[in-house]
Short mmCIF file of C-alpha atoms in Angstrom, two decimals:
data_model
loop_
_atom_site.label_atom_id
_atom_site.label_comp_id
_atom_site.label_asym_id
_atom_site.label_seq_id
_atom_site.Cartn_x
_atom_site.Cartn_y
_atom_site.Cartn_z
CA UNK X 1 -5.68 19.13 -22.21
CA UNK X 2 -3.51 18.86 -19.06
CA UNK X 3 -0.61 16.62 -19.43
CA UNK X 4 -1.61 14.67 -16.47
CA UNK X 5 -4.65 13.53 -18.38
CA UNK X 6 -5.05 10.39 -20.91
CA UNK X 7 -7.90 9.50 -22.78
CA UNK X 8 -8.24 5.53 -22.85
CA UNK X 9 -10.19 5.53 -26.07
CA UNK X 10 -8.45 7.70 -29.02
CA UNK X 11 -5.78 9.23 -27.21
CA UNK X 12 -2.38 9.73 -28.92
CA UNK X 13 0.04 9.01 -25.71
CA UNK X 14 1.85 5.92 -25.73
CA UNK X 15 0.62 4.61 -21.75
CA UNK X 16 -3.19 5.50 -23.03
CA UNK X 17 -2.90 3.11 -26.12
CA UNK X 18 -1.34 1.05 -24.00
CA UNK X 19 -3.64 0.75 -21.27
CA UNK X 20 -6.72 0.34 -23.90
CA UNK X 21 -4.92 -2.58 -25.54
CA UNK X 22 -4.62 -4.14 -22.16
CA UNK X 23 -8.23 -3.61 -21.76
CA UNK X 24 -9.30 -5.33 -25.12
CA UNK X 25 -7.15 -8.47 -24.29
CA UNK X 26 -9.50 -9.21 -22.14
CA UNK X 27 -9.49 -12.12 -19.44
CA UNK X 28 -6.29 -13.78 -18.14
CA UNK X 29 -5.81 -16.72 -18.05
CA UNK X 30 -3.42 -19.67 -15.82
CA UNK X 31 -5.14 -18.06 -13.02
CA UNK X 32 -7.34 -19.21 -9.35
CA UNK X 33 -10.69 -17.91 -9.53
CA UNK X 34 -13.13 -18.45 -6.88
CA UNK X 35 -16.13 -20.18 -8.61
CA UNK X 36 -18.69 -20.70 -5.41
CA UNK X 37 -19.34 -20.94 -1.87
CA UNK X 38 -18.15 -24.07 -0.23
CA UNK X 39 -21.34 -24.21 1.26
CA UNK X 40 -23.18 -24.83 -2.22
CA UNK X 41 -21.63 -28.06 -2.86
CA UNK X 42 -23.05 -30.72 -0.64
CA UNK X 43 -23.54 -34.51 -1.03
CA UNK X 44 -23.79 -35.79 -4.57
CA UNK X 45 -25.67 -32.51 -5.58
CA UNK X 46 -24.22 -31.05 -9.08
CA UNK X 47 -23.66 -27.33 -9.16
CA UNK X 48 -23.78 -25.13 -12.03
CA UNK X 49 -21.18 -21.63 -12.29
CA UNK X 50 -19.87 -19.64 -15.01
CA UNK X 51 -16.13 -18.16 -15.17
CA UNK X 52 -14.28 -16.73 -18.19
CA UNK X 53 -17.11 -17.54 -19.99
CA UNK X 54 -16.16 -21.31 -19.73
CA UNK X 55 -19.46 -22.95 -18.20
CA UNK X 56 -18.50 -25.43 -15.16
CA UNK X 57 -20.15 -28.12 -13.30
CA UNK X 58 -18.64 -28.98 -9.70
CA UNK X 59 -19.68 -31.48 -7.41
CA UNK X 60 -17.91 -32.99 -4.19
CA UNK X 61 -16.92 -37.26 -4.53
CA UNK X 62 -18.03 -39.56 -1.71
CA UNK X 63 -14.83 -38.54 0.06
CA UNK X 64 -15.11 -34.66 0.70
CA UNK X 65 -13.03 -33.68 -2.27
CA UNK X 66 -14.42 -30.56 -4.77
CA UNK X 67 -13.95 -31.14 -8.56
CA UNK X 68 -14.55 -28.77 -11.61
CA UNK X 69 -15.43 -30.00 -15.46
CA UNK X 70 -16.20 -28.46 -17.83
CA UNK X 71 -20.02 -29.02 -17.89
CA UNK X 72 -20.51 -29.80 -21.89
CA UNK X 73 -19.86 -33.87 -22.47
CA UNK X 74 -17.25 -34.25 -25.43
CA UNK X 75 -19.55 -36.66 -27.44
CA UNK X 76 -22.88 -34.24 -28.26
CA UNK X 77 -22.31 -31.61 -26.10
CA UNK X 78 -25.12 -31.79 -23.73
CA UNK X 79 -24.52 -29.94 -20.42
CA UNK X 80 -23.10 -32.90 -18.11
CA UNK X 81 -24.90 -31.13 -14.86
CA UNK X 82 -28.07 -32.67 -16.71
CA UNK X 83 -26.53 -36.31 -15.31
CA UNK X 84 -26.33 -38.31 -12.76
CA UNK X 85 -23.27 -38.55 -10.47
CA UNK X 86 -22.97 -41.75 -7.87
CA UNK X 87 -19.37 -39.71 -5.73
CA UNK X 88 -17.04 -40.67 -8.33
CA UNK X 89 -17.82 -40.53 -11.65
CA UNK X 90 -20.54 -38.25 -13.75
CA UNK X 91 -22.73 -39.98 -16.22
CA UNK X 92 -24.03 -37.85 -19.45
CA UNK X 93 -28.05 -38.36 -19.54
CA UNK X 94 -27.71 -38.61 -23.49
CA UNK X 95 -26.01 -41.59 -23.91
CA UNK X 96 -24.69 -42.76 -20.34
CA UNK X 97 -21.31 -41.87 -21.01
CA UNK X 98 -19.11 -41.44 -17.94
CA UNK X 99 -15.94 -39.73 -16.71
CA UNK X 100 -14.16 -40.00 -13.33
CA UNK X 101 -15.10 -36.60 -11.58
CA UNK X 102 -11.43 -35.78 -10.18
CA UNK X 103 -9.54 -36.08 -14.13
CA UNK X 104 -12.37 -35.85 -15.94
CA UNK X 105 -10.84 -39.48 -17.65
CA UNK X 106 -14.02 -41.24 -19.88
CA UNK X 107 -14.37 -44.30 -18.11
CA UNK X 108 -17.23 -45.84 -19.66
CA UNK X 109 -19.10 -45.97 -23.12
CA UNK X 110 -22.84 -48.02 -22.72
CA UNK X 111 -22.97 -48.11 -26.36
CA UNK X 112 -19.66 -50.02 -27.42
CA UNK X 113 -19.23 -53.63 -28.32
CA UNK X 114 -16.67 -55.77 -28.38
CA UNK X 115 -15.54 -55.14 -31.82
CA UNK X 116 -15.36 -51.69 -31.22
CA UNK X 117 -11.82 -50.26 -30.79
CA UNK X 118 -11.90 -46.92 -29.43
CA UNK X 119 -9.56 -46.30 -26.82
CA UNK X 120 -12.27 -45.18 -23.78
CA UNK X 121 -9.28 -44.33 -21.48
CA UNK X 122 -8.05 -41.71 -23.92
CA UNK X 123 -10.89 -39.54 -24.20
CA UNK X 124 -11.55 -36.51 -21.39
CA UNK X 125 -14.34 -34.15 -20.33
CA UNK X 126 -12.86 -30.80 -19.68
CA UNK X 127 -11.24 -30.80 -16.57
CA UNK X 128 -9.73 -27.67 -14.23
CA UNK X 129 -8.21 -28.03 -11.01
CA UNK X 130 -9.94 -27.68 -7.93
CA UNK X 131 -9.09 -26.41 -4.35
CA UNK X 132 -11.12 -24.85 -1.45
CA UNK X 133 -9.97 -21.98 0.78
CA UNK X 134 -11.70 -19.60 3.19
CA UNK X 135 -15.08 -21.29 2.94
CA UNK X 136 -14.64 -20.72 -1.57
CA UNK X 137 -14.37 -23.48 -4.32
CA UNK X 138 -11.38 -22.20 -6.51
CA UNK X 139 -11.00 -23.43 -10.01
CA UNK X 140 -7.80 -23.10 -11.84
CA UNK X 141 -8.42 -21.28 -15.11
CA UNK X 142 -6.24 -22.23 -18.14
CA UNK X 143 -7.38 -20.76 -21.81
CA UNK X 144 -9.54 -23.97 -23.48
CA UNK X 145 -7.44 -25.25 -25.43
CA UNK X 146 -4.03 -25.32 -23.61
CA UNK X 147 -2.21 -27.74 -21.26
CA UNK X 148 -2.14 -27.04 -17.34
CA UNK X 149 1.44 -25.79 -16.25
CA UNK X 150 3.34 -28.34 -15.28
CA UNK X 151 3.96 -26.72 -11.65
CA UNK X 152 0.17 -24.98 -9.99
CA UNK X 153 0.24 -22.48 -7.04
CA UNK X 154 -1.60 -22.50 -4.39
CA UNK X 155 -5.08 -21.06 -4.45
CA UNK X 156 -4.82 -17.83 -2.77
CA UNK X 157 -5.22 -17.61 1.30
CA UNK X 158 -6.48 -15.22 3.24
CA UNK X 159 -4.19 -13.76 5.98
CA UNK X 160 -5.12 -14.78 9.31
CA UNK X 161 -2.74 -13.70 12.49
CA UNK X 162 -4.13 -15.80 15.63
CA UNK X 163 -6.08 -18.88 16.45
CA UNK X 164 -9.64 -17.42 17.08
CA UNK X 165 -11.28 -15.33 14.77
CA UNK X 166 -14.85 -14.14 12.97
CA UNK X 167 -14.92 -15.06 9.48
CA UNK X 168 -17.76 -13.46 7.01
CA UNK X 169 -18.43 -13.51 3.24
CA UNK X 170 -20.57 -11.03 0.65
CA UNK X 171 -21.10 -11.13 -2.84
CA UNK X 172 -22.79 -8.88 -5.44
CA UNK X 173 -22.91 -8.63 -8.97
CA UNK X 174 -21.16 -5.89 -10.81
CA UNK X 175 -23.20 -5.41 -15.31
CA UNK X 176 -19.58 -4.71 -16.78
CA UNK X 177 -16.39 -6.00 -17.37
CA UNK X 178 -14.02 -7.11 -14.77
CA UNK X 179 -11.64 -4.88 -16.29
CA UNK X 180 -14.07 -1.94 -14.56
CA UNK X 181 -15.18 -3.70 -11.92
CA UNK X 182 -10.87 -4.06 -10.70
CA UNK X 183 -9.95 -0.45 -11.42
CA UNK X 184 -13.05 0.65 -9.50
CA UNK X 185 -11.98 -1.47 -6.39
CA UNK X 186 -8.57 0.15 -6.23
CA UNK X 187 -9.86 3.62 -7.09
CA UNK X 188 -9.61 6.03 -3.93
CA UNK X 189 -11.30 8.78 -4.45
CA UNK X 190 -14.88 7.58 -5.00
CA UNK X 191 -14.95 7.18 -1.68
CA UNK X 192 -16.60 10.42 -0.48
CA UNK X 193 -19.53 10.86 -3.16
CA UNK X 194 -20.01 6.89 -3.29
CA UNK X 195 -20.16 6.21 0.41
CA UNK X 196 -21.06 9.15 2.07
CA UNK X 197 -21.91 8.06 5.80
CA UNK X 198 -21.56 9.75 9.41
CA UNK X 199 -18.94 7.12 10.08
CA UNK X 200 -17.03 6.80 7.17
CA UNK X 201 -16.82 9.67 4.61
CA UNK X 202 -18.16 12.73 3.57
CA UNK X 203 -18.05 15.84 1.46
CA UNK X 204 -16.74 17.98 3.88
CA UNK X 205 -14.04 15.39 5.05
CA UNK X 206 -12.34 15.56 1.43
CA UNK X 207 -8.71 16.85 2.06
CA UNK X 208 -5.35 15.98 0.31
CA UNK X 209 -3.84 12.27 1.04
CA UNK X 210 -0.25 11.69 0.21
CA UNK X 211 0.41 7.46 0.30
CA UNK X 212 2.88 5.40 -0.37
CA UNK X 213 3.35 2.88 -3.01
CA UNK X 214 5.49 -0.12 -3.83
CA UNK X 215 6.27 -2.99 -6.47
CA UNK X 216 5.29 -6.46 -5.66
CA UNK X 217 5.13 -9.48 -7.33
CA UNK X 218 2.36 -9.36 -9.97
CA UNK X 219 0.85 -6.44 -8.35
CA UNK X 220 1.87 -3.61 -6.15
CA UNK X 221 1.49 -2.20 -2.22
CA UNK X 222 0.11 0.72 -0.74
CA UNK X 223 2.80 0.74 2.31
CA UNK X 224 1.72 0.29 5.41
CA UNK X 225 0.37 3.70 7.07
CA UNK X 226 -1.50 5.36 9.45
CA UNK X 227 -5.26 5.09 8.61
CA UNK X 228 -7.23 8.16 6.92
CA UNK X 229 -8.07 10.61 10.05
CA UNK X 230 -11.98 11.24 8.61
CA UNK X 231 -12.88 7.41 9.25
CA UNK X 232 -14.71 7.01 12.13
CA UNK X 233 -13.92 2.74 12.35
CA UNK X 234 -10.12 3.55 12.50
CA UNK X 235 -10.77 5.68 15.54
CA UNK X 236 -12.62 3.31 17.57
CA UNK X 237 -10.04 0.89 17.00
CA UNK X 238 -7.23 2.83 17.71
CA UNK X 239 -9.33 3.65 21.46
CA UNK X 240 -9.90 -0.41 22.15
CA UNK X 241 -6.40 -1.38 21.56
CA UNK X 242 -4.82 1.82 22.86
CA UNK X 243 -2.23 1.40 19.60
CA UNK X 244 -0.84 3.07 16.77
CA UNK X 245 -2.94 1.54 13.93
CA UNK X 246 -1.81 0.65 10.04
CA UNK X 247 -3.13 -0.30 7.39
CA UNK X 248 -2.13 -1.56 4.26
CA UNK X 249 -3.53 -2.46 1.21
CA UNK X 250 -2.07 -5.09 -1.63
CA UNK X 251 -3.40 -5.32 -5.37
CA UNK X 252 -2.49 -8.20 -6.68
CA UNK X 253 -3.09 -10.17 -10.45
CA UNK X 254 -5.48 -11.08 -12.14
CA UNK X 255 -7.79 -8.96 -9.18
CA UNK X 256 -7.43 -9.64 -5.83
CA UNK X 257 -7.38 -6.51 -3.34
CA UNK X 258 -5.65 -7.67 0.16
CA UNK X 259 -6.26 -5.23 2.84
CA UNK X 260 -4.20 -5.77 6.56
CA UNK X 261 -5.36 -3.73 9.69
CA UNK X 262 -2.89 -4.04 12.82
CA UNK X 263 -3.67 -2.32 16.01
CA UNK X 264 -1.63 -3.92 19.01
CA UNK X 265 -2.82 -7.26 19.35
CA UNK X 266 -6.59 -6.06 17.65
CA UNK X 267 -6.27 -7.42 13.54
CA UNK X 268 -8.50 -7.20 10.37
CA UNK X 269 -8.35 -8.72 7.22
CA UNK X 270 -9.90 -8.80 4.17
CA UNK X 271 -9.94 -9.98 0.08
CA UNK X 272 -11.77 -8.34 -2.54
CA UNK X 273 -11.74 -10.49 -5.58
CA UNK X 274 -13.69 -9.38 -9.03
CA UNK X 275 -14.31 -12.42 -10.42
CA UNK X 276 -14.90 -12.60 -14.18
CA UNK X 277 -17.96 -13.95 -15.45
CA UNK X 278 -18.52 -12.80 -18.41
CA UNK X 279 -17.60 -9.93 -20.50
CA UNK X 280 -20.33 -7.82 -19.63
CA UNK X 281 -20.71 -9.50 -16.02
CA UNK X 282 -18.61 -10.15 -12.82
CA UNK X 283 -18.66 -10.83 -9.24
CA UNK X 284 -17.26 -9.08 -5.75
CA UNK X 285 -16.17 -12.13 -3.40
CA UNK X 286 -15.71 -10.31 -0.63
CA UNK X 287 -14.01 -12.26 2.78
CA UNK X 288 -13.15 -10.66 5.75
CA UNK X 289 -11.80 -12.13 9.32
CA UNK X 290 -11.20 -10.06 12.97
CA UNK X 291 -10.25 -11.13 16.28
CA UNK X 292 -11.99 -7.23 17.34
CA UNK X 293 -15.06 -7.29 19.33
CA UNK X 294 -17.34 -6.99 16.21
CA UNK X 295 -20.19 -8.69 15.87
CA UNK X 296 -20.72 -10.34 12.42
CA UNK X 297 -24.16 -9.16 12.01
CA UNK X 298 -23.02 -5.72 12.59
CA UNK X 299 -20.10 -5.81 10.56
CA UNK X 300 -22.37 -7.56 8.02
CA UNK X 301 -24.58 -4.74 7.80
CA UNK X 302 -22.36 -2.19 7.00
CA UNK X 303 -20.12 -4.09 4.34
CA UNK X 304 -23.47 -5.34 2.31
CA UNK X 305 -23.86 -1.51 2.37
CA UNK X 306 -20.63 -0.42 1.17
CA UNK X 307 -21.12 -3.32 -1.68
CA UNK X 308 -24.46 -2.19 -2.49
CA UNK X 309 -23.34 1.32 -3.25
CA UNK X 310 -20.48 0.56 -5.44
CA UNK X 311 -23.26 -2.43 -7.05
CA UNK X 312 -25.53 0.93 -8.01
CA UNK X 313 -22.80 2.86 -9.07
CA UNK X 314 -21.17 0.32 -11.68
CA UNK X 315 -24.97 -0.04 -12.70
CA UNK X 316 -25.21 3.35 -13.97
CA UNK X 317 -21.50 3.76 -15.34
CA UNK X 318 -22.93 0.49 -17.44
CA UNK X 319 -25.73 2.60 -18.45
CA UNK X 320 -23.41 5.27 -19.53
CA UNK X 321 -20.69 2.26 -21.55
CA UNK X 322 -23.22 1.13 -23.48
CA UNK X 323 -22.83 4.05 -25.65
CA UNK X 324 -19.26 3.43 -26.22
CA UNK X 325 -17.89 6.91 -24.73
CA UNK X 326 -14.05 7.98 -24.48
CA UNK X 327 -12.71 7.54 -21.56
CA UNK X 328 -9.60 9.09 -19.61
CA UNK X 329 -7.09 8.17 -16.29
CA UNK X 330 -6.10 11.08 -14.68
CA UNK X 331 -2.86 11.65 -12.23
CA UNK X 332 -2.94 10.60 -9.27
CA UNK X 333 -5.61 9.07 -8.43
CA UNK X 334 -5.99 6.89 -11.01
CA UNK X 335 -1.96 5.86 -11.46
CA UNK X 336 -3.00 2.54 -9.70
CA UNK X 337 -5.70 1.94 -12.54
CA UNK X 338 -2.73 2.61 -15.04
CA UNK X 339 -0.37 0.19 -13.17
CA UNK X 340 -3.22 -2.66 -13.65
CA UNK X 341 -3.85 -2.16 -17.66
CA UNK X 342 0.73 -2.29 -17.11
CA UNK X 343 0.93 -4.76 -15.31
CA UNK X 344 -1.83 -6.72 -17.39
CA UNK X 345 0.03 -5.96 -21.15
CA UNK X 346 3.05 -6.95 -19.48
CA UNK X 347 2.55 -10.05 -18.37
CA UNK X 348 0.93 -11.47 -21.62
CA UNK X 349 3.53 -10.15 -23.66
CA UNK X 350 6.05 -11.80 -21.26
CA UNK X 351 3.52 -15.13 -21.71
CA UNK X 352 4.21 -15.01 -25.51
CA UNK X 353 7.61 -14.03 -25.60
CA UNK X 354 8.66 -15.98 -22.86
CA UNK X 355 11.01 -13.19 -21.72
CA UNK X 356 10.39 -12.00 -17.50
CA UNK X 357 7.71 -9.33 -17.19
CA UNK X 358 8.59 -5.48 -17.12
CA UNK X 359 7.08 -3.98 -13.91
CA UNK X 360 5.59 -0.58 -14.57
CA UNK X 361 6.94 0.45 -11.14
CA UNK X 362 10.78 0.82 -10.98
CA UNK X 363 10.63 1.12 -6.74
CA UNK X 364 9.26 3.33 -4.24
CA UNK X 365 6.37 6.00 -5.42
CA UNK X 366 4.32 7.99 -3.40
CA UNK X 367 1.22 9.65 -5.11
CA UNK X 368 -0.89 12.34 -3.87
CA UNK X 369 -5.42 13.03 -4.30
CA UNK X 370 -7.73 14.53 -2.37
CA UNK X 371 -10.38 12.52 -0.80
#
């Protein structure tokens, strides 16, 4: 076997074993996932979404403001999205219990009496933070079980660079785990067999790319660079702005890709995010905004297509899983899939140790593929 190659599954080299124990940890956690579309939460409607495995119930109070429990009610267990909920507080349809919608706090018991002496105040639905960007709910994600950092970020933003712009979302679901569904979205060299198209790829583009890469925090960079010459798009902009165009493309933890287009004054940008359902399930939140002269239907069209090709291609590698097979990362191209199993080991090891994560990039890299 060629030294550039490591199988995942049964392999003897130390950065194959450790990518496949990166795998098997699974989901990470203390993160912002994107649970719906804004959109899907109006009035005092209850909504139902899975993430992590951790079943949720979000609404929206009287005053506008998104909330996430979890939706099981701490007394029987009976999905709370089964209740009522009046804009502040959701009532179980069991036994009428009820718990303010924005901490989750128990704030009423029908059944007690006087002589009872439970402490309502002290008992809590599960509760995750809530926080809407870019027309998505986002729901803090900490393991069940554990206490919320004392300090949150900010749910992630997507770059915008003027005033006016077209905004667009697409979704699709991927039958595997988001462990597959992340290394295919920074994989670049499907590109040609996956989306053949007059104006984007083809067989007979394929030629050797040589790109750029650097560290970032919790992630990395490809640096920004002239676009690939056999994509038709990149041409057409570079005509309507009369500019040198760049791209650039950030992967960032838990599974965000962040992709920047300049051209003069002319901008794109867009965020991928694979967002963990379940093991065997996840979810392409795809946003995208332009000031170009692009219509959204247009631009719609093509992207559901893109999305719909790498949909059927993750549902036939599932096919293929199923049976367990061993697997292998190869040199170049996939050195970005082995930085995400890295970068994924590394930073739970740092979260149990408590000592600063190793980055598996030491600076500057530039990697070379044909596609």
């Amino acid at each position: 076997m060629s030294d550039t190659v490591e199988t995942i599954l049964g392999a003897n080299s130390e950065p194959a074993r450790d990518a496949w124990r990166a795998a098997e940890l699974g989901f990470l956690w203390d993160f912002w996932y994107p649970a719906l579309r804004s959109s899907q939460i109006t009035g005092q409607k209850l909504v139902t979404a899975m993430l992590l495995e951790v079943p949720l119930v979000l609404g929206r109070t009287s005053d506008g403001t998104a909330f996430a429990m979890r939706d099981s009610c701490p007394h029987r267990g009976i999905p709370l999205s089964y209740g009522r909920f009046d804009g502040r507080a959701v009532e179980c349809s069991y036994h009428g219990w009820k718990f303010d919608a924005c901490s989750g706090r128990c704030t009423e018991i029908p059944s007690l009496t006087d002589q009872d002496k439970l402490k309502v105040e002290r008992i809590f639905a599960g509760h995750f933070p809530c926080a809407e960007r870019d027309g998505y709910v986002w729901v803090y994600m900490n393991a069940p079980g554990t206490r919320l950092p004392d300090t949150i970020p900010e749910a992630p933003r997507l770059p915008v660079f003027s005033d006016k712009y077209k905004i667009t979302h697409l979704a699709c679901d991927l039958p595997c785990h988001v462990d597959h569904g992340i290394i295919g979205l920074m994989d670049p060299a499907h590109g040609p067999f996956v989306h053949q198209s007059w104006y984007w790829r083809s067989r007979h583009s394929i030629h050797e790319k040589e790109k750029k890469f650097e560290p970032i925090p919790h992630g990395f960079r490809m640096s920004k660079h002239e676009p690939s010459s056999n994509s038709a798009p990149y041409k057409i902009l570079r005509y309507f702005s009369g500019s040198d165009t760049t791209t650039m493309i950030d992967f960032v933890l838990p599974n965000m890709r962040f992709e920047e287009i300049r051209s003069g004054r002319l901008w794109f940008s867009s965020r991928t995010t694979v967002t963990p359902v379940r093991r065997d399930l996840c979810r392409i939140d795809f946003v995208a905004a332009w000031n170009i002269l692009l219509p959204i239907f247009l631009f719609r069209t093509f992207a559901s297509k893109f999305l719909r090709q790498d949909q059927e291609t993750m549902i036939q590698q599932a096919e293929g899983l199923k049976h367990d097979p061993k697997l292998m990362l190869i040199d170049d191209a996939d050195r970005p899939a082995k930085w995400y199993f890295a970068l994924k080991a590394n930073l739970l090891e740092a979260r149990r140790t408590g000592v600063e994560p190793a980055h598996p990039l030491p600076g500057p890299v530039t990697l070379h593929w044909r596609s």
